[in-house]
XYZ file of C-alpha atoms in Angstrom:
584
model
C 0.240 -0.047 -0.037
C 2.760 2.521 0.809
C 4.757 2.176 -2.233
C 1.847 2.363 -4.277
C 0.795 5.783 -2.563
C 4.358 6.384 -3.328
C 3.892 6.073 -6.411
C 1.036 8.066 -6.848
C 2.348 10.320 -5.113
C 5.661 10.168 -7.702
C 3.252 10.054 -11.065
C 0.962 13.463 -10.202
C 3.841 15.108 -8.457
C 5.925 14.208 -12.555
C 2.446 15.253 -13.874
C 2.861 18.984 -11.962
C 5.748 19.769 -12.830
C 5.142 18.927 -16.768
C 2.362 20.902 -16.643
C 4.801 23.934 -15.323
C 6.337 23.460 -18.195
C 4.631 23.384 -20.854
C 3.246 26.580 -20.173
C 6.459 27.860 -19.126
C 7.327 26.810 -22.342
C 4.113 28.806 -23.800
C 5.677 32.011 -21.950
C 9.532 32.193 -23.379
C 8.061 31.238 -27.028
C 6.091 34.314 -26.897
C 7.937 36.454 -25.221
C 9.950 36.201 -27.442
C 6.928 37.269 -30.685
C 6.338 40.612 -32.006
C 3.082 43.075 -30.236
C 1.080 43.557 -32.946
C 0.513 47.188 -31.434
C -4.088 47.891 -29.856
C -5.523 50.219 -32.562
C -7.735 52.298 -30.910
C -11.123 53.509 -32.264
C -11.640 57.664 -32.958
C -13.087 60.047 -29.596
C -11.477 56.868 -26.837
C -11.357 58.075 -23.417
C -7.918 56.689 -21.248
C -9.341 55.557 -18.291
C -7.122 55.540 -15.592
C -7.196 53.256 -12.617
C -4.205 54.623 -10.767
C -5.392 51.293 -8.231
C -1.593 49.773 -7.499
C 1.553 50.675 -6.082
C 3.622 53.856 -8.133
C 7.019 51.862 -8.430
C 9.949 54.062 -10.617
C 9.479 51.676 -13.300
C 7.466 49.270 -14.351
C 8.142 45.557 -13.247
C 6.699 43.004 -16.233
C 4.185 40.618 -15.749
C 5.138 37.534 -16.972
C 1.619 35.588 -16.283
C 0.276 38.570 -18.545
C -2.811 37.269 -20.179
C -2.683 34.071 -19.141
C -5.711 33.261 -16.433
C -4.436 30.382 -14.619
C -1.442 32.318 -12.956
C -3.388 34.883 -12.754
C -2.684 37.119 -9.271
C 0.170 35.317 -8.441
C 1.899 38.527 -8.933
C 0.425 42.628 -8.626
C 2.905 44.522 -9.408
C 2.270 47.700 -9.486
C 2.975 51.227 -12.269
C 5.489 52.314 -13.624
C 6.062 56.258 -13.084
C 8.204 56.079 -15.706
C 6.175 54.261 -17.962
C 3.033 57.006 -17.240
C 4.717 59.892 -17.993
C 5.030 58.096 -21.656
C 1.016 57.402 -22.183
C 0.840 60.010 -20.811
C 2.565 62.605 -23.196
C 1.965 60.144 -26.332
C -2.028 60.799 -25.227
C -1.303 63.925 -25.548
C -0.739 63.993 -28.900
C -2.820 60.622 -30.125
C -5.064 61.611 -32.587
C -7.953 58.774 -30.941
C -6.979 59.824 -27.758
C -10.484 62.645 -26.631
C -9.520 63.051 -22.775
C -9.150 61.564 -19.809
C -11.245 59.784 -17.162
C -9.283 59.682 -13.522
C -10.823 57.531 -11.350
C -8.739 57.453 -8.736
C -9.557 57.741 -5.213
C -6.850 55.663 -3.468
C -3.322 56.971 -4.297
C -0.086 54.284 -3.219
C 2.424 56.821 -3.816
C 4.431 58.781 -2.725
C 5.044 62.707 -2.958
C 7.121 64.056 -4.751
C 5.984 60.907 -6.689
C 2.034 62.867 -6.873
C 3.634 65.433 -8.285
C 5.203 63.875 -10.246
C 2.035 62.914 -12.142
C -0.234 65.446 -11.392
C 2.958 68.145 -13.350
C 2.706 65.688 -16.616
C -1.544 65.714 -16.529
C -1.314 69.561 -16.400
C 1.003 69.309 -19.838
C -1.757 66.895 -21.134
C -4.545 69.749 -20.718
C -2.086 72.021 -22.579
C -3.239 69.569 -25.979
C -6.582 71.197 -25.447
C -7.849 67.847 -24.216
C -10.092 67.310 -21.414
C -9.198 65.777 -17.420
C -12.588 64.631 -15.854
C -11.822 62.679 -12.015
C -14.155 61.200 -9.886
C -14.419 58.577 -6.784
C -16.761 57.823 -4.480
C -14.232 58.718 -2.316
C -10.610 60.257 -2.307
C -8.114 60.445 0.368
C -5.484 63.146 0.365
C -3.016 62.073 -1.939
C -5.939 60.940 -4.053
C -7.661 63.962 -4.409
C -4.004 66.216 -4.627
C -3.252 63.980 -7.730
C -7.340 64.240 -8.582
C -7.176 68.543 -8.177
C -5.656 68.821 -11.750
C -8.223 67.982 -13.083
C -10.331 69.973 -15.641
C -14.345 68.618 -13.828
C -13.931 66.634 -10.226
C -17.157 65.052 -9.158
C -17.497 62.903 -5.842
C -20.392 60.915 -5.178
C -23.758 62.222 -3.924
C -24.211 60.891 -0.657
C -21.630 58.518 2.250
C -18.578 59.893 0.180
C -15.959 62.090 1.380
C -12.576 63.715 0.790
C -9.954 63.632 3.278
C -8.855 66.972 3.182
C -6.819 67.644 6.757
C -2.866 68.018 5.807
C -0.133 65.373 6.514
C 1.734 63.884 9.558
C 4.638 62.499 10.385
C 3.899 59.676 12.971
C 7.354 57.845 14.810
C 6.816 53.820 16.117
C 9.212 54.229 19.665
C 10.418 51.054 21.691
C 11.052 52.118 25.044
C 7.911 51.146 26.515
C 8.542 47.047 25.187
C 12.686 47.326 25.767
C 11.787 47.987 28.951
C 8.916 45.573 30.287
C 11.317 42.589 28.368
C 14.202 44.250 30.158
C 16.979 44.859 26.764
C 18.809 47.895 26.533
C 19.014 50.034 23.502
C 22.946 51.217 22.588
C 22.416 53.458 20.507
C 25.356 56.526 19.616
C 24.214 59.163 17.008
C 26.009 62.357 16.001
C 23.877 66.087 14.853
C 20.983 66.693 18.025
C 18.074 66.360 14.729
C 19.224 62.756 13.205
C 16.996 61.149 14.810
C 16.902 57.707 14.235
C 17.332 56.384 17.264
C 15.052 58.243 19.441
C 12.398 55.046 18.991
C 14.482 52.739 20.596
C 15.284 54.908 23.270
C 12.754 57.276 23.843
C 9.107 57.422 23.864
C 7.938 60.650 22.125
C 10.236 62.650 19.557
C 13.332 65.349 21.215
C 12.625 69.143 20.427
C 14.902 69.443 18.317
C 13.352 66.463 16.056
C 9.515 67.407 16.279
C 10.691 70.959 15.267
C 11.504 69.742 12.251
C 9.616 67.675 11.074
C 7.252 70.895 11.163
C 9.338 72.880 10.010
C 9.376 70.092 6.959
C 5.468 69.793 6.948
C 5.085 73.708 7.046
C 6.851 73.262 3.954
C 5.413 70.359 1.528
C 1.919 71.058 2.958
C 1.892 74.459 1.773
C 2.580 73.493 -1.855
C 0.799 71.305 -2.092
C -2.490 73.931 -0.886
C -0.558 76.484 -3.618
C -1.058 73.439 -6.226
C -4.391 72.830 -5.451
C -5.240 76.616 -5.019
C -3.970 77.525 -8.457
C -5.530 74.188 -10.071
C -9.093 75.239 -8.763
C -8.881 78.391 -9.339
C -9.251 79.593 -5.137
C -7.097 82.125 -2.676
C -4.465 80.341 -1.204
C -5.421 81.537 2.289
C -9.071 79.351 2.145
C -7.375 76.207 0.485
C -5.759 76.186 3.641
C -7.859 77.533 6.177
C -10.280 74.104 4.765
C -7.405 72.003 5.344
C -6.830 73.515 8.334
C -9.418 73.601 10.326
C -10.749 70.335 8.424
C -13.854 72.075 6.421
C -15.042 69.355 4.378
C -18.085 67.430 6.612
C -20.489 66.416 4.506
C -20.508 66.080 0.718
C -21.775 69.012 -0.034
C -19.212 70.579 2.061
C -16.570 70.110 -0.405
C -18.343 71.541 -3.397
C -19.360 74.866 -1.624
C -15.401 75.228 -0.472
C -14.627 74.675 -4.442
C -13.384 71.584 -4.160
C -15.607 69.570 -6.156
C -17.787 70.702 -8.745
C -20.655 68.765 -8.755
C -22.266 65.734 -6.707
C -23.372 62.485 -9.108
C -23.207 59.343 -9.903
C -21.332 57.431 -11.584
C -23.980 56.456 -14.429
C -24.561 60.147 -13.928
C -21.096 61.722 -14.288
C -20.551 59.096 -17.163
C -23.846 60.848 -19.306
C -21.469 63.997 -19.117
C -18.274 62.590 -20.086
C -20.069 61.762 -23.418
C -21.981 65.129 -24.124
C -18.110 66.397 -23.956
C -16.968 63.683 -26.097
C -20.133 64.330 -28.367
C -21.356 60.455 -28.338
C -25.089 59.865 -28.126
C -25.098 58.643 -25.139
C -22.662 56.208 -22.313
C -23.345 52.846 -24.478
C -20.829 54.419 -26.567
C -18.262 56.019 -25.220
C -15.077 53.861 -25.668
C -12.552 53.337 -22.709
C -8.959 52.092 -22.887
C -6.820 51.199 -19.783
C -3.100 52.145 -18.964
C -2.284 48.774 -19.698
C -3.634 48.925 -22.892
C -2.913 51.820 -23.995
C 0.805 50.877 -22.943
C -0.048 48.499 -26.153
C -1.468 50.717 -27.698
C 2.508 52.805 -29.499
C 5.982 51.713 -29.950
C 8.517 53.747 -27.481
C 12.008 52.163 -29.947
C 14.279 54.266 -30.756
C 17.401 53.113 -32.097
C 20.513 55.540 -31.137
C 23.558 54.089 -30.750
C 24.222 57.093 -27.913
C 22.622 55.352 -24.253
C 22.286 57.979 -21.120
C 22.236 55.218 -18.423
C 19.960 55.966 -15.606
C 20.400 53.676 -12.822
C 17.268 52.607 -10.539
C 18.330 53.663 -6.581
C 15.992 52.546 -5.123
C 15.047 51.270 -1.192
C 17.320 50.468 1.822
C 21.276 50.725 0.780
C 22.779 47.376 1.910
C 26.202 45.781 1.738
C 26.419 42.438 -0.801
C 23.785 42.037 -3.348
C 20.467 42.653 -1.893
C 17.010 41.835 -3.332
C 14.258 43.650 -4.859
C 13.230 46.057 -2.330
C 16.761 47.404 -1.656
C 19.706 48.828 -2.691
C 23.397 46.355 -2.729
C 26.039 47.896 -2.770
C 28.059 44.706 -4.753
C 25.383 44.926 -6.899
C 25.011 48.702 -8.095
C 29.223 48.919 -7.885
C 28.274 46.742 -10.841
C 25.992 48.373 -12.093
C 27.341 51.780 -11.757
C 30.520 50.350 -13.373
C 29.482 48.848 -16.862
C 27.981 52.291 -17.610
C 30.736 53.689 -16.818
C 32.791 51.718 -18.332
C 30.565 50.943 -21.590
C 31.666 53.297 -24.954
C 27.911 53.926 -25.737
C 27.274 55.170 -22.628
C 27.373 59.087 -23.268
C 26.611 59.496 -18.911
C 24.849 58.389 -15.998
C 21.555 59.508 -13.999
C 21.008 58.025 -11.259
C 17.870 57.860 -9.591
C 17.178 58.177 -5.831
C 14.212 56.688 -4.245
C 16.068 55.778 -0.382
C 15.865 56.325 3.275
C 19.087 55.809 3.050
C 21.089 52.499 5.059
C 24.088 50.889 5.986
C 26.958 53.889 6.100
C 29.192 51.509 4.632
C 27.512 50.321 1.622
C 26.232 54.024 1.161
C 30.280 55.171 0.956
C 31.084 52.098 -1.582
C 28.449 53.535 -3.743
C 30.300 57.243 -3.151
C 32.818 56.130 -4.303
C 31.421 53.921 -7.323
C 29.670 57.680 -8.977
C 32.269 59.649 -7.459
C 35.006 57.446 -10.273
C 31.821 57.507 -13.147
C 32.398 60.706 -12.662
C 35.512 61.723 -14.343
C 34.255 59.245 -17.034
C 31.437 60.815 -18.079
C 28.494 63.215 -16.355
C 27.002 61.731 -13.806
C 22.837 62.833 -12.974
C 21.233 62.695 -9.571
C 17.527 62.909 -9.418
C 15.690 62.683 -6.300
C 12.403 61.172 -6.042
C 10.385 61.262 -2.864
C 13.201 60.992 -0.380
C 16.949 61.469 -1.684
C 18.064 61.315 3.039
C 21.309 60.406 4.443
C 22.238 57.964 2.094
C 20.299 58.474 -0.104
C 22.142 61.904 0.276
C 25.878 60.106 0.603
C 25.235 58.782 -2.848
C 24.057 62.388 -4.576
C 26.651 64.504 -3.054
C 28.725 62.258 -5.901
C 27.355 63.295 -8.624
C 28.245 66.677 -11.016
C 24.577 67.596 -10.376
C 21.750 66.917 -8.010
C 18.499 67.739 -8.911
C 15.457 67.645 -6.331
C 11.423 68.048 -6.584
C 9.769 70.884 -4.495
C 8.590 68.062 -2.087
C 11.757 65.224 -2.281
C 12.635 64.732 1.316
C 16.442 65.502 1.699
C 19.215 65.700 3.899
C 19.526 63.932 6.920
C 23.605 64.228 7.234
C 24.189 62.395 10.467
C 25.198 59.188 11.165
C 23.913 56.288 14.643
C 25.197 53.572 15.355
C 23.162 50.686 17.607
C 24.084 47.822 19.560
C 21.361 45.881 22.354
C 21.869 44.777 25.479
C 19.703 41.059 26.393
C 21.909 39.488 29.192
C 19.304 41.158 31.481
C 16.027 39.759 28.989
C 17.846 36.213 28.447
C 18.131 36.202 32.522
C 15.104 36.701 34.188
C 13.257 36.615 31.100
C 13.679 33.550 29.746
C 16.499 32.187 32.642
C 18.892 32.374 30.096
C 22.423 32.408 30.758
C 26.471 32.948 29.229
C 29.900 32.914 29.794
C 33.003 33.818 28.051
C 36.274 33.243 27.394
C 39.148 35.648 25.168
C 41.945 36.683 24.434
C 42.161 40.818 25.320
C 39.847 43.186 27.228
C 37.751 44.211 24.420
C 37.104 41.178 22.513
C 34.049 40.758 23.054
C 32.881 44.176 22.669
C 29.642 44.348 20.659
C 28.736 40.782 22.374
C 24.724 41.622 23.229
C 25.132 39.852 26.699
C 27.034 41.858 28.561
C 26.951 46.237 29.208
C 29.745 47.901 26.680
C 32.229 49.957 29.224
C 33.013 53.663 29.357
C 35.434 52.629 26.989
C 34.441 50.026 24.569
C 31.331 52.904 24.870
C 33.903 55.581 23.856
C 35.335 53.771 21.803
C 32.496 53.352 19.778
C 31.636 56.738 19.649
C 35.022 57.739 18.290
C 34.193 55.444 15.627
C 30.661 57.263 14.571
C 32.117 60.390 14.542
C 34.962 60.152 12.251
C 32.458 58.757 10.380
C 30.416 61.365 10.572
C 32.469 64.011 9.639
C 34.360 62.086 7.312
C 30.085 62.261 5.990
C 29.708 66.772 6.182
C 33.670 66.845 4.574
C 32.155 64.501 1.351
C 29.064 66.311 1.878
C 30.967 69.679 1.553
C 33.565 68.986 -1.117
C 30.534 68.361 -3.469
C 29.028 71.296 -2.659
C 32.425 73.971 -2.544
C 32.217 74.594 0.321
C 33.331 74.174 3.739
C 33.159 71.244 6.278
C 32.120 74.361 8.993
C 30.018 76.637 5.734
C 28.200 73.048 5.840
C 28.072 71.577 8.785
C 24.464 73.934 10.277
C 23.022 72.424 7.014
C 24.129 68.339 8.747
C 23.835 67.445 12.231
C 20.377 64.672 11.128
C 18.189 67.672 9.802
C 15.242 67.367 7.370
C 14.725 69.295 4.171
C 12.252 69.743 1.200
C 13.794 70.007 -2.137
C 13.033 73.280 -2.547
C 14.531 74.187 1.186
C 17.371 71.959 0.044
C 17.710 74.357 -3.603
C 17.754 77.849 -0.885
C 20.396 76.016 1.223
C 22.514 75.476 -1.536
C 22.296 70.980 -1.225
C 21.466 70.552 -4.144
C 21.474 71.927 -8.159
C 18.067 72.716 -8.949
C 14.234 71.200 -8.551
C 13.327 69.121 -11.687
C 12.381 65.683 -12.191
C 13.279 62.428 -13.618
C 13.180 63.351 -17.758
C 15.156 67.420 -16.596
C 18.159 65.216 -15.317
C 18.089 63.212 -18.480
C 18.494 66.166 -20.981
C 20.726 67.672 -18.581
C 22.607 64.849 -18.908
C 21.992 64.353 -22.560
C 22.946 68.078 -22.973
C 26.109 67.921 -21.019
C 27.114 64.519 -22.742
C 26.811 65.990 -26.618
C 23.040 64.002 -27.520
C 20.792 66.084 -26.852
C 19.311 65.073 -30.286
C 19.796 62.335 -30.320
C 19.827 59.650 -27.314
C 18.122 56.340 -25.976
C 17.414 55.672 -22.790
C 19.039 51.773 -20.632
C 17.325 51.293 -16.920
C 18.687 49.565 -15.024
C 19.165 47.287 -12.961
C 18.473 45.646 -16.073
C 15.005 43.663 -15.474
C 15.973 39.272 -15.034
C 14.028 37.905 -18.404
C 10.541 36.055 -18.520
C 11.944 32.393 -17.085
C 14.108 34.412 -14.502
C 10.711 36.253 -12.381
C 8.671 32.899 -12.819
C 11.372 30.072 -10.406
C 11.002 33.867 -9.023
C 8.047 34.642 -8.117
C 7.483 30.256 -7.222
C 10.221 30.814 -4.555
C 7.920 32.680 -3.160
C 10.538 36.259 -3.055
C 7.586 37.363 -2.979
C 6.475 36.388 0.871
C 7.309 39.858 2.220
C 4.672 41.675 -0.140
C 1.933 39.196 0.366
C 2.130 39.332 4.025
C 2.398 43.235 4.637
C -0.582 42.878 2.162
C -2.484 40.714 4.571
C -1.644 42.677 7.282
C -3.297 46.003 6.420
C -3.043 48.466 9.047
C -0.665 46.849 10.708
C 1.962 46.802 7.603
C 4.072 49.899 9.237
C 4.825 47.213 12.194
C 5.843 45.518 10.443
C 7.862 47.103 8.136
C 9.019 48.971 11.302
C 10.427 44.699 12.586
C 11.974 45.113 10.124
C 14.399 47.608 10.291
C 15.438 46.584 13.765
C 16.653 43.557 12.400
C 18.257 45.386 9.686
C 20.422 48.410 11.737
C 23.658 46.532 12.046
C 26.629 48.907 12.138
C 27.136 52.156 11.567
C 23.395 54.188 9.696
C 23.408 56.711 7.594
C 19.611 55.814 7.490
C 16.248 57.932 7.925
C 13.029 56.878 9.252
C 10.578 59.591 8.641
C 7.573 58.780 6.428
C 4.984 61.593 5.608
C 1.706 60.223 5.278
C -0.976 62.201 3.546
């Protein structure tokens, strides 16, 4: 009987394996074949439902078109690809306008700014943008406010328009209960990244800088909303600060929404705008399908390398959600040495990470800049280690609402002796060859000498950080110091104080790189890291490397706590990292 069960299991296993390999071969074969462009009808409306996370670049779904594998990879919407589609739609005679139906935005403020600017540019073509949602989160409304007309459900709808906030999760109370002693060495009164582990609240220095940062960014957002809605800035600020939009009609009364209407009524208005008889005659095309209606191929021999540095900076190869120093150093060297690549743009969207890993990448960018132009483009965040990367570049571009700076370092160790002994009944003993051989263990408190030892090395690292930043900005360390000490800045503040060279987006950075390289009218973009082949992507997905994203999705509102715990695991060695996250 046991033999028959094993035989049956083997046969089933072989059948499943053969079935999967059959579909993999189909995918691989289809990936190499040319796809026909989607044909559009006249008066087509581009239907934008930005209901996925906005990523710096789009990740191709190897399972696309195969219902049996549907949902195995959720993916996201690439910012670069979305902006390309909007640019093409503005000149596309088949596209009559845009119907924006996005109640929630999963994107950073600067990413929304870039999409918003592309939509604003689209309107210059004379085509319309109508927006509708049953409810709007703050970020979604900020995007929708650029539309010609904004509609909202008349009953039980909600429009969130009450400002920004920064919330920090503090572990000190937990550590006190568990008798865990965190030992932190921080350089910079405004650094604050270690505060969640040693305080139960923010220090006055950190809270003051956060307040200034939020005020500046929120002011930029309110000004854009006021301009788009033809309202006075002070009025819009009062609406937000006093949270005056309570009922649906309030949104219309205060000018944030044009009309309350059900979706079918909005479609009737849309049909009238397009010039068709009824809503049934409307022709829509979604973003994913629209991308397949045009080609962006370019055969120029000159290339501009765009290196996407997104996620925490870590030593080693890293993964898809991090900037591994080994992997990205290789990408930078490849771009620097390849003769067809005339310039490099590094797109930075990171809170930083390991100081050593950041320094390794700084060095590679510095060496690359000796061979060809290297331009930095800051996205939502380029703080601490993120700024470390930027300061090696010839020119730094930030966006107005980019969060940058946080030039400072901290180190952290944990003393688990009381936790292990008093809570778990575990004791340890040791022998060593010298007085300080066990300095980095977690079962004894640090002596005064050991603590001073760590302070000295962290202070030295900070001084090196400031010196390199000052040199990159044409300042002395003494001149740069008032901008450092862990202070955070918005992009426009960073321009005012000399930490960046200009306000601009990725396209602006690419244009500067091409111009400096002398290929302004003849180049194509090559994005690094190069995406994996479909077969490799499939194996990675089937092997469960997306487990973290799946867990985060199931946790919902508890996901920030998961991120905080993951951060605890990553705090090894001296850190050039910021833990700030602005929430809509």
